CSV table of C-alpha atoms in Angstrom, one decimal:
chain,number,residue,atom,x,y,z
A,1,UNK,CA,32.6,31.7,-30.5
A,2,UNK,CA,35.6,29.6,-30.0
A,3,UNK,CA,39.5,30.7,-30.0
A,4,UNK,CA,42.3,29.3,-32.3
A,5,UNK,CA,43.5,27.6,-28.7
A,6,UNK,CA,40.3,25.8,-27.7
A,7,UNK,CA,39.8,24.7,-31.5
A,8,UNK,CA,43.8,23.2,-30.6
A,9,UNK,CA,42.2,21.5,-27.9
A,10,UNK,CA,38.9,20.0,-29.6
A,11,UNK,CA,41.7,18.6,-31.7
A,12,UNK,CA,43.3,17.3,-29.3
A,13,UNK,CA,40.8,15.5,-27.9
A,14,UNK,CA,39.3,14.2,-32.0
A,15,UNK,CA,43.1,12.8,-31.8
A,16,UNK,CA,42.3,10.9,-28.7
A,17,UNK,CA,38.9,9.4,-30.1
A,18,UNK,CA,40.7,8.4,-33.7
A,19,UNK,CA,43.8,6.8,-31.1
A,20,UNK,CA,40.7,4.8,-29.4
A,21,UNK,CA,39.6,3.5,-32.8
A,22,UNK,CA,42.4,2.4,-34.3
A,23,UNK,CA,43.2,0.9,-30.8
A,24,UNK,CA,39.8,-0.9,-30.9
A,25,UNK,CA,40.7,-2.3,-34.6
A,26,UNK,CA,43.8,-3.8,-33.5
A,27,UNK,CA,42.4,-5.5,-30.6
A,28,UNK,CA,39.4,-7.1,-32.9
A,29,UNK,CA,41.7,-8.0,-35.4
A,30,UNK,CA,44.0,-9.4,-33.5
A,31,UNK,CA,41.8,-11.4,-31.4
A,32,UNK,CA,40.4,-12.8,-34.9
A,33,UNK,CA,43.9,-13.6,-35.9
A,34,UNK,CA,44.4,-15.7,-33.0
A,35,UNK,CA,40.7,-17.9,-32.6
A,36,UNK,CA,41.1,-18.2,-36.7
A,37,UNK,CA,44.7,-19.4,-36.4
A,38,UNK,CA,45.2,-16.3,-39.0
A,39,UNK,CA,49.1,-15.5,-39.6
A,40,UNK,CA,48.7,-12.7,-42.4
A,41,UNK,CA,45.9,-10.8,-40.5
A,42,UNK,CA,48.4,-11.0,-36.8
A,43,UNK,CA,51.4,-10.4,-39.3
A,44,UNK,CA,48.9,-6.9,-40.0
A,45,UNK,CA,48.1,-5.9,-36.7
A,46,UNK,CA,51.8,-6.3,-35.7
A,47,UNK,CA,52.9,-3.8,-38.9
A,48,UNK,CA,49.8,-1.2,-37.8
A,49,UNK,CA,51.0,-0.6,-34.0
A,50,UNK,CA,53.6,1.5,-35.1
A,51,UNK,CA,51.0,3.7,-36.6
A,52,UNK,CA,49.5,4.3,-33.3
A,53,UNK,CA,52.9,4.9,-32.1
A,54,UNK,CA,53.6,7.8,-34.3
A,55,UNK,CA,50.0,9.2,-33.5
A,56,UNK,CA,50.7,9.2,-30.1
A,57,UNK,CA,54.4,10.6,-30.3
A,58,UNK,CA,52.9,13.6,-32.9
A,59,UNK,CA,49.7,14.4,-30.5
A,60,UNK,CA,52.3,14.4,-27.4
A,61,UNK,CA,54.3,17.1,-28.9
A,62,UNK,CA,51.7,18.9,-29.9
A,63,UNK,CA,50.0,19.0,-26.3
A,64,UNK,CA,53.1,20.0,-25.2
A,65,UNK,CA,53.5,22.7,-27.7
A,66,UNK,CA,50.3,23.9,-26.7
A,67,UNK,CA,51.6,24.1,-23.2
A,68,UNK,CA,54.5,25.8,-24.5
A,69,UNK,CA,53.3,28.8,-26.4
A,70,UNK,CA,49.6,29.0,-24.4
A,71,UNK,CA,50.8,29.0,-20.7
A,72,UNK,CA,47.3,27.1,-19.9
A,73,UNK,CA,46.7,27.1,-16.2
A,74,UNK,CA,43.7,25.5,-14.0
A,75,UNK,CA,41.4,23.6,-16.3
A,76,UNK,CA,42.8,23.7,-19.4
A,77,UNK,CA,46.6,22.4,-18.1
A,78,UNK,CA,44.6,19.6,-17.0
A,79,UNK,CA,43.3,18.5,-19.8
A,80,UNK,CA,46.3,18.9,-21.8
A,81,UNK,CA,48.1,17.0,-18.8
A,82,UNK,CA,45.8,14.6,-18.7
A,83,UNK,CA,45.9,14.3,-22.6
A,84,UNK,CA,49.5,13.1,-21.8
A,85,UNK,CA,48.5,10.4,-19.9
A,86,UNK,CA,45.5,9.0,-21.7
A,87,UNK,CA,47.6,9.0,-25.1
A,88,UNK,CA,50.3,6.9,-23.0
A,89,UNK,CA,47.5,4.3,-22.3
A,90,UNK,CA,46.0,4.0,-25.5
A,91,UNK,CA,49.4,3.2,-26.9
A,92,UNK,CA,50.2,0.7,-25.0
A,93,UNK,CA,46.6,-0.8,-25.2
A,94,UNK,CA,48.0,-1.2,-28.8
A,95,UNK,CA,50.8,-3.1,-27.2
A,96,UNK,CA,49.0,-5.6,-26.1
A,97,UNK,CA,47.0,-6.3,-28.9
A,98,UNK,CA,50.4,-6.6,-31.0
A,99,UNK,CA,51.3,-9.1,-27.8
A,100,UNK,CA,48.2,-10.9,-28.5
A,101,UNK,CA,48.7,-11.2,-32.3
A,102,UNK,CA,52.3,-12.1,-31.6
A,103,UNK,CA,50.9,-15.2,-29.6
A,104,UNK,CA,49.2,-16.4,-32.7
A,105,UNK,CA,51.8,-15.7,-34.7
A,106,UNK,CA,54.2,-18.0,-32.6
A,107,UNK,CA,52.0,-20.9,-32.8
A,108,UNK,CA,50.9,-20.8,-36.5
A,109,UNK,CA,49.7,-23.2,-38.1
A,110,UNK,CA,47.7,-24.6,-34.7
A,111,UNK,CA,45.9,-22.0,-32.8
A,112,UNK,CA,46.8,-20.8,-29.2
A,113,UNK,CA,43.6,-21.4,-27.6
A,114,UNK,CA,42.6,-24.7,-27.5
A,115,UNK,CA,38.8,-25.1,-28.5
A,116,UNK,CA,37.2,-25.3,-25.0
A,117,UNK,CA,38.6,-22.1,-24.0
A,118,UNK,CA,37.9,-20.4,-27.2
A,119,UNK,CA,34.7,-19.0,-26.6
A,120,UNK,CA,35.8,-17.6,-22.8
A,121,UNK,CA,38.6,-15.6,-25.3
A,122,UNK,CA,36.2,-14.8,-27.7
A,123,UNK,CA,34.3,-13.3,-24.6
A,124,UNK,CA,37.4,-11.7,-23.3
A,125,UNK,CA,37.7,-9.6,-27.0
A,126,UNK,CA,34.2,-8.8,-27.1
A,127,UNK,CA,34.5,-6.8,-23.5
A,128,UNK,CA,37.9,-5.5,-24.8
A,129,UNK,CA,36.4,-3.6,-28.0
A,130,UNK,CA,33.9,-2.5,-26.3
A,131,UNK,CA,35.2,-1.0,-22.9
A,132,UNK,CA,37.8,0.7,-25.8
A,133,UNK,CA,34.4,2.0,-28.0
A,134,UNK,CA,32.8,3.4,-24.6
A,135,UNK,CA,36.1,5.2,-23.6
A,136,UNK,CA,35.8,6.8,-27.1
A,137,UNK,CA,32.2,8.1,-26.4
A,138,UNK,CA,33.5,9.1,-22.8
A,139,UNK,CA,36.7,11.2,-24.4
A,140,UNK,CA,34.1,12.7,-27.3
A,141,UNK,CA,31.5,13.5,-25.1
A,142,UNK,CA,33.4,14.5,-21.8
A,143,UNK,CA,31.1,12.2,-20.3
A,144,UNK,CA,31.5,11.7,-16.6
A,145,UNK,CA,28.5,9.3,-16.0
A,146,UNK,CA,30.1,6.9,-19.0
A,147,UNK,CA,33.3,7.2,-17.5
A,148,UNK,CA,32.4,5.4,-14.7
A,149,UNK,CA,30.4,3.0,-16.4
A,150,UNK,CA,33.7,1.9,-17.7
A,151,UNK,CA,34.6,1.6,-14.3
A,152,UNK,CA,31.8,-1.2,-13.8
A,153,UNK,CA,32.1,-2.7,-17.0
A,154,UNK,CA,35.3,-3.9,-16.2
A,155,UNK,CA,34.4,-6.3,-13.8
A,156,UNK,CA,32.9,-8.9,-16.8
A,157,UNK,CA,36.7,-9.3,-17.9
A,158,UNK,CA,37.7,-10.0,-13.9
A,159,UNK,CA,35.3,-12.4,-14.1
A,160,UNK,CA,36.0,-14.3,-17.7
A,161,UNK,CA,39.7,-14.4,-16.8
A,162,UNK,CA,38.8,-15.7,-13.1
A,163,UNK,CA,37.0,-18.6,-15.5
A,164,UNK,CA,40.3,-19.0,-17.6
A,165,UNK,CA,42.1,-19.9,-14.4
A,166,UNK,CA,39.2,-22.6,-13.2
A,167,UNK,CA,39.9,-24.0,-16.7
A,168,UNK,CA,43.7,-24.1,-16.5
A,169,UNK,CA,43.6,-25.6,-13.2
A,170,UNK,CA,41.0,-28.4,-14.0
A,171,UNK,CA,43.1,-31.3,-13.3
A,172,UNK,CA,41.8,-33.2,-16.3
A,173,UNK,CA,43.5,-30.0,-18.1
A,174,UNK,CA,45.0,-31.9,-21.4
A,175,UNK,CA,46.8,-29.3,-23.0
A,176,UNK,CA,50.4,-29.4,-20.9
A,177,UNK,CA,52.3,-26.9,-19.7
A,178,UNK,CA,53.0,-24.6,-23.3
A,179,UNK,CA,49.4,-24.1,-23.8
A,180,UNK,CA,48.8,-23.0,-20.1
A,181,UNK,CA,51.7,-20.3,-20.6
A,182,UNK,CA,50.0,-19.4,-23.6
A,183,UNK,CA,46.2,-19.0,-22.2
A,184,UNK,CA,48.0,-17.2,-18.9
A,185,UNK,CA,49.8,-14.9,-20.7
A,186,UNK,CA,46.9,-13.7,-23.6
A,187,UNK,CA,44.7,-13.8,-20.3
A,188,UNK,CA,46.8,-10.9,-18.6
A,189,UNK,CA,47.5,-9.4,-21.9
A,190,UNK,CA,43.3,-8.9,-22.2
A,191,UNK,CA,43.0,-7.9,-18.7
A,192,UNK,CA,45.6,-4.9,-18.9
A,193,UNK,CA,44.4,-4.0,-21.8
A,194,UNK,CA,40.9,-3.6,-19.9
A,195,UNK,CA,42.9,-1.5,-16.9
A,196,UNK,CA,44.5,0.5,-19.6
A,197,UNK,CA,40.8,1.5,-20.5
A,198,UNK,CA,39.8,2.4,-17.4
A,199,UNK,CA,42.5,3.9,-16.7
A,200,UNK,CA,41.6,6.4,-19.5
A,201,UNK,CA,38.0,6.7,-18.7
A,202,UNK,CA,38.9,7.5,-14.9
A,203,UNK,CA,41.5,10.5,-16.5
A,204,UNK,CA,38.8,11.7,-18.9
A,205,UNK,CA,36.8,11.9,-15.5
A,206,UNK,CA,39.1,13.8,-13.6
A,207,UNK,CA,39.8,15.9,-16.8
A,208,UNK,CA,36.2,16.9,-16.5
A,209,UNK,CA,36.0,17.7,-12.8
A,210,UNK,CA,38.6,18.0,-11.6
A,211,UNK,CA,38.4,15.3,-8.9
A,212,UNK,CA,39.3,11.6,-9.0
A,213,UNK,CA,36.7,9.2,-9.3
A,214,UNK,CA,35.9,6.8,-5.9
A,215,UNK,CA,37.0,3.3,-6.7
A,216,UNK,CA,34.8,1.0,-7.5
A,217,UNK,CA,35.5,-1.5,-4.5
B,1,UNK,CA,73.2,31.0,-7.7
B,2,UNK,CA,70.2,29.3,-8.2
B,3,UNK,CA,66.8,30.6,-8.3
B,4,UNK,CA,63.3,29.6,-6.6
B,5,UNK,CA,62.5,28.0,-9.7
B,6,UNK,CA,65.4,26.2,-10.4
B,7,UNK,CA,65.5,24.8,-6.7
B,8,UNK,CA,61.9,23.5,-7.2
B,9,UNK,CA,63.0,21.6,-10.3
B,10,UNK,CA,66.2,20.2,-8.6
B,11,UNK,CA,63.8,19.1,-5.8
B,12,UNK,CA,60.9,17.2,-8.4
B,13,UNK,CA,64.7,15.3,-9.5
B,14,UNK,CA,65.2,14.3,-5.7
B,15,UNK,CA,61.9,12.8,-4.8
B,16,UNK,CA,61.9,10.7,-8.3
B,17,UNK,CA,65.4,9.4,-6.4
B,18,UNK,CA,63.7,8.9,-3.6
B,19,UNK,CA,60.5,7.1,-5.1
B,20,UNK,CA,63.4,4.9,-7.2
B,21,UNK,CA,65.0,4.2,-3.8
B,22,UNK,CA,61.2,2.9,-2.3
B,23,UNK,CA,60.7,1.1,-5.2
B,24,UNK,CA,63.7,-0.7,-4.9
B,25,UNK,CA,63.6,-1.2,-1.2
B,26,UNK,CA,60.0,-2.9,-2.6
B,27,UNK,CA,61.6,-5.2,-4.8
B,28,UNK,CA,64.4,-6.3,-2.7
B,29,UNK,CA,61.9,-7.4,-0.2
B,30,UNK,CA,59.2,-8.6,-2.8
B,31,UNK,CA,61.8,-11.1,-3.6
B,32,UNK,CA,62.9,-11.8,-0.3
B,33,UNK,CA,59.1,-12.8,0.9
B,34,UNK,CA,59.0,-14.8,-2.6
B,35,UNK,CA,61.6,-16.8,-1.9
B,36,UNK,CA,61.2,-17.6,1.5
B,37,UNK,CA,58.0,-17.8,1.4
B,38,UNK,CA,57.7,-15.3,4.5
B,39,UNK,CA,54.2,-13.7,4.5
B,40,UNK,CA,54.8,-11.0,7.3
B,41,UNK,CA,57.2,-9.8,4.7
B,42,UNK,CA,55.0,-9.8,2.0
B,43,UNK,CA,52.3,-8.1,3.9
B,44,UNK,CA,54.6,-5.2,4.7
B,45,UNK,CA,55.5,-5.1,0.6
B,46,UNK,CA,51.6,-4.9,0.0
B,47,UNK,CA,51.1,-2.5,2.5
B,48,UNK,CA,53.9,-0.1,1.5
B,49,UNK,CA,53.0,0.6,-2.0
B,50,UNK,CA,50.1,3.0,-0.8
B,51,UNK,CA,53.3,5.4,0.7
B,52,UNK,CA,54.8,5.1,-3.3
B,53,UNK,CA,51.0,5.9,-5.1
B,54,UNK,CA,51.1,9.1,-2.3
B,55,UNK,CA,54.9,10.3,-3.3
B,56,UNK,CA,53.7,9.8,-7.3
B,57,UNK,CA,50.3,11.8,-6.1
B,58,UNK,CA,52.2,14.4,-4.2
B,59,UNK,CA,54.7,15.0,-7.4
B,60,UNK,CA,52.8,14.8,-10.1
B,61,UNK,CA,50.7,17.7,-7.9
B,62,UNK,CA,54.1,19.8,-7.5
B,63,UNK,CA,54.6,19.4,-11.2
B,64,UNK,CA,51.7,20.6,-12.5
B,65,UNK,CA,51.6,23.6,-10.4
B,66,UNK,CA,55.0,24.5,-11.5
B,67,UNK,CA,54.1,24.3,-15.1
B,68,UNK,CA,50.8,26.3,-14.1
B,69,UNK,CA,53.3,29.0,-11.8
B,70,UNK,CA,56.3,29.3,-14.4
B,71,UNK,CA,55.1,28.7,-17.4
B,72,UNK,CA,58.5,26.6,-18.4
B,73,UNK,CA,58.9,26.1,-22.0
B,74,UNK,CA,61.4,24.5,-23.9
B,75,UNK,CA,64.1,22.7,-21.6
B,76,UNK,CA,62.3,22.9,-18.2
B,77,UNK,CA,58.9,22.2,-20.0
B,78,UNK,CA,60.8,18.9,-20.9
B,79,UNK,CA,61.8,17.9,-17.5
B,80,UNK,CA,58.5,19.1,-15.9
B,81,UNK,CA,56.1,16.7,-18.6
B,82,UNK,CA,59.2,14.2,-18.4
B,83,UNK,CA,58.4,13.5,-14.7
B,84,UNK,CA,55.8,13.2,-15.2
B,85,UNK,CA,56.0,9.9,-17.1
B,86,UNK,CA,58.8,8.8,-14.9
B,87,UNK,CA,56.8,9.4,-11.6
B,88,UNK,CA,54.3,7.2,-13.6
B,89,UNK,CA,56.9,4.6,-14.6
B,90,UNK,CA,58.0,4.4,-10.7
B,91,UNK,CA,54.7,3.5,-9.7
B,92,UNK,CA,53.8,1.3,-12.0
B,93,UNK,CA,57.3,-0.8,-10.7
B,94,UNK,CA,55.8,-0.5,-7.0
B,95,UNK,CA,52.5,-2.1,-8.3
B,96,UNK,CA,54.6,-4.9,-10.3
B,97,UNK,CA,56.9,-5.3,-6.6
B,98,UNK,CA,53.4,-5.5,-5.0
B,99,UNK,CA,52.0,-8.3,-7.3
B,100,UNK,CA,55.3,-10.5,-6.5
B,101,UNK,CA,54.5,-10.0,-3.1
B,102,UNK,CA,50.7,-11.3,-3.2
B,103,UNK,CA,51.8,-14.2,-5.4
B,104,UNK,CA,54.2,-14.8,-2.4
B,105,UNK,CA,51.2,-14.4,0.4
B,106,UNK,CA,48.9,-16.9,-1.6
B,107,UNK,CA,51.1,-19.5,-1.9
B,108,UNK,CA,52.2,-19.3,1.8
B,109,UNK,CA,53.0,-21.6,3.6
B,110,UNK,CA,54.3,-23.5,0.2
B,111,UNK,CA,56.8,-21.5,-1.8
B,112,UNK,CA,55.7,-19.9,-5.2
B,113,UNK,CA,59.0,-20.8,-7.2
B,114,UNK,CA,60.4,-24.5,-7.0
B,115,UNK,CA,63.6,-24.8,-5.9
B,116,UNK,CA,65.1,-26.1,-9.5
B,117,UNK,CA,64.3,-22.0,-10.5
B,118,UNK,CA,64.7,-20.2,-7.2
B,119,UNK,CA,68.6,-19.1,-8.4
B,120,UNK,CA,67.0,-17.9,-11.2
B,121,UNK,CA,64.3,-16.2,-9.8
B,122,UNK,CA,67.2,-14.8,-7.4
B,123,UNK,CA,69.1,-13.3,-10.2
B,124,UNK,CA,66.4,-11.8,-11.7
B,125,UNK,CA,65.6,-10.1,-8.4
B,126,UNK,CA,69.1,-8.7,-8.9
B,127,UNK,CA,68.9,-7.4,-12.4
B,128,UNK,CA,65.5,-5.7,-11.7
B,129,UNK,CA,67.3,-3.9,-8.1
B,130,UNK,CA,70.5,-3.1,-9.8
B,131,UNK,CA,68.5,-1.7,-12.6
B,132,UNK,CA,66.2,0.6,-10.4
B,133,UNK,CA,69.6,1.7,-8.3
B,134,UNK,CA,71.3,2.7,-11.3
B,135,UNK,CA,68.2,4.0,-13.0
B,136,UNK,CA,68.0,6.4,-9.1
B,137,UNK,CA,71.9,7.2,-10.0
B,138,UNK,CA,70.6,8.4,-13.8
B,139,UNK,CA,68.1,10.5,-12.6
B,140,UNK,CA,70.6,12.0,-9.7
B,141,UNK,CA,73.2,12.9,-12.2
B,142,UNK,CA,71.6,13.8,-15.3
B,143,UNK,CA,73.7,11.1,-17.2
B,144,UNK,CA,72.7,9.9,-20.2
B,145,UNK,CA,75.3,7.8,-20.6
B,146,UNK,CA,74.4,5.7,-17.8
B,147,UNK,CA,70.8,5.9,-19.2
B,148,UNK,CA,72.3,4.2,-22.1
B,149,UNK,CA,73.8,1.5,-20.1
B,150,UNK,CA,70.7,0.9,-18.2
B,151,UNK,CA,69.1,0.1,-21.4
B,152,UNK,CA,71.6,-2.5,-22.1
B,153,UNK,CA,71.5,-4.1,-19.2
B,154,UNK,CA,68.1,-5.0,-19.7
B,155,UNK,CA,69.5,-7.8,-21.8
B,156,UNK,CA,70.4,-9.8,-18.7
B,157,UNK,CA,66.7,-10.0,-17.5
B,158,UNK,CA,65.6,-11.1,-21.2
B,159,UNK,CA,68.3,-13.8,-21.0
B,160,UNK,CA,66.8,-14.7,-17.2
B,161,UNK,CA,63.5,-14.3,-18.6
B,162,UNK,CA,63.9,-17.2,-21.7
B,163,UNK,CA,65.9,-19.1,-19.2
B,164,UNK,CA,62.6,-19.5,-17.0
B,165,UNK,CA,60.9,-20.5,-19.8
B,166,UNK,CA,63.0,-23.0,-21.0
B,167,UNK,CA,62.6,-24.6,-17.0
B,168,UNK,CA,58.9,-24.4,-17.4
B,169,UNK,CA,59.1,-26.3,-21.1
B,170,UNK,CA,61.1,-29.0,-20.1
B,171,UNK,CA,58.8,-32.7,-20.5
B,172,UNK,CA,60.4,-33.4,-17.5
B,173,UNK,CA,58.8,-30.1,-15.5
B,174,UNK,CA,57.4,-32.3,-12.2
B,175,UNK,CA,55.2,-29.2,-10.8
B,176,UNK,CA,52.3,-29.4,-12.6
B,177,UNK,CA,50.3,-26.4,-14.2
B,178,UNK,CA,49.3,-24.1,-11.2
B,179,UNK,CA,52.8,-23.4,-10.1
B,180,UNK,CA,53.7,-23.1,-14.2
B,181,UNK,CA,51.0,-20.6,-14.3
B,182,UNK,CA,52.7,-18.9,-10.9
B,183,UNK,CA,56.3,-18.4,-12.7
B,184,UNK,CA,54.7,-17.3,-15.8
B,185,UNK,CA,53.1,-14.5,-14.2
B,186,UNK,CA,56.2,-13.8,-11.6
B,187,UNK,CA,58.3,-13.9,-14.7
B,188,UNK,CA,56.5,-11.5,-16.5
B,189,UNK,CA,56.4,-8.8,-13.4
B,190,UNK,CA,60.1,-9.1,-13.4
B,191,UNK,CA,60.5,-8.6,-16.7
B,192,UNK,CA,58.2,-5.2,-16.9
B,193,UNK,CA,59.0,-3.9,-13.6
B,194,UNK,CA,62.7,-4.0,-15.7
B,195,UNK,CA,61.0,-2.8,-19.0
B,196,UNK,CA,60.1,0.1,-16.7
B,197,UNK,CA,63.5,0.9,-15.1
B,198,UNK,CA,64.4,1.3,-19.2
B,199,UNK,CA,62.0,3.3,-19.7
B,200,UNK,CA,62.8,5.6,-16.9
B,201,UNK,CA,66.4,5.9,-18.1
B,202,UNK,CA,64.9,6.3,-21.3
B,203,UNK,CA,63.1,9.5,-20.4
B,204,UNK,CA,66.1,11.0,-18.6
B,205,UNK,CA,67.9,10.7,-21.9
B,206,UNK,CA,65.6,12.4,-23.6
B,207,UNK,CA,64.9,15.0,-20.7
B,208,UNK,CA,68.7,16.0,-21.2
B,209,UNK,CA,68.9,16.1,-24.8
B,210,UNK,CA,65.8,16.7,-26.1
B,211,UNK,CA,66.5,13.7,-28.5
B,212,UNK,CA,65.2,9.8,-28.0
B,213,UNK,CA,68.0,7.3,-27.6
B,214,UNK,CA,67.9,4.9,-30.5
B,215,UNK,CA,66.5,1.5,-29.4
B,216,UNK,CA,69.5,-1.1,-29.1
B,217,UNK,CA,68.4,-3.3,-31.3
């Protein structure tokens, strides 16, 4: 039978998944918004962020008045700890996916990406939702062995923006030098937003077991 | 007269001054290796920021225990989960410091930044070490006023930051799209590794008070 407390930290935890999935929509949204040249739909995900803001800033206090009034100690300080610090992740993975619907914002009517780089982006979003919809399974299940499949995964987006860079530096390149600030910045903007989801699977990890998972190099 | 407690807190507020101080000392020298292209120096940067990830390790260890120990609530629960995120803030600057410094190391021998933007890259290695020294002074002092002014300041690396850009746009820009995509990304460190230093301040504010500062624009 389970205590008011841990029911306060199952919820904690559902708040975590729900942060995940409305992380995941902004990032597929947004990405859409930019290959379709879309300015209503970036002009949406740029309004939603600050609903993942105020979920993150309401679960934070109530971690921390669950640390207030229930003195946790050992395992269950670290998860609400830990809660801390995947929350902080998962906002600003809704950061960058306002950053990335920003970019197509700015360049509205014509699309950021020129054409021969759009499917390497379209790659790029694909790996992006779904390292974001494994970390949600990881955080539900308090899965250890999915956490560091996350780890792995991550190496397909090192690899797609490693191919971004090969195009950029092509020296029959015929975009100038706007477009290659463009592509370089929504490149690192997909690529933290991969850390940042690592990042939480690797807490969620530690959360379990209290130990740090070996890095994957 | 101070008790155990108390002294354990004032000493989690010292070694956030000292990780500000490493950080800086990181920056300082970042820039240094950047812009004259000195790879021994850069090396050293690299090699350093292990020592900053160990201080954050260390802390964030001591913190938790306290909360686990003392069961803090209200005000000293505040500062405890507040340094938290600034120990987390501090080493995410190192990281940023350390990224300047590779981007110095793979252009060596050749220098990263062309010497049309070197002053501004100069300056903007100024604004981010005066904001991490005054951001140390914050933390020191408990002074939310100066927290306040760190946050303004910030304005002078935005104002750097377009200024780069405006360089890189130019259809005159002679350097072709690698070292675009070089400034870009040095750019960009500089202006989060200061994005950081505001948050920092940010969090002492609210450490203090126990209310967020309102955002300046």
């Amino acid at each position: 039978m389970r205590d008011a407390y841990h029911d306060d930290l199952d919820a904690v935890s559902a708040t975590l998944v729900s942060m995940a999935a409305m992380v995941d929509n902004a990032i597929v949204r947004a990405s859409k918004a930019l290959l379709e040249s879309d300015r209503a739909l970036a002009e949406e995900v740029i309004a939603a962020d600050a609903a993942i803001d105020t979920v993150q800033h309401e679960l934070d206090n109530r971690t921390v008045d669950l640390m207030a009034r229930q003195a946790p100690v050992a395992s269950d300080l670290r998860v609400l700890v830990t809660s801390l610090r995947m929350s902080a992740d998962l906002e600003r993975m809704g950061d960058l996916a306002a950053h990335i619907a920003k970019a197509a914002r700015m360049r509205f009517p014509a699309c950021a990406i020129p054409v021969e780089l759009q499917m390497t982006i379209l790659e790029m979003s694909r790996v992006a939702s779904d390292l974001v919809n494994k970390t949600a399974l990881v955080i539900r299940d308090r899965d250890i062995e999915g956490a560091l499949q996350v780890d792995r995964d991550d190496d397909q987006m090192d690899r797609l923006h490693r191919q971004l860079f090969i195009t950029l530096l092509d020296p029959a390149w015929p975009h100038g030098i706007e477009t290659a600030i463009d592509v370089t910045l929504i490149g690192r903007y997909y690529e933290r937003f991969a850390d940042h989801a690592v990042s939480v699977a690797r807490r969620l990890y530690y959360s379990v077991t209290g130990e740090f998972a070996a890095p994957k190099n």
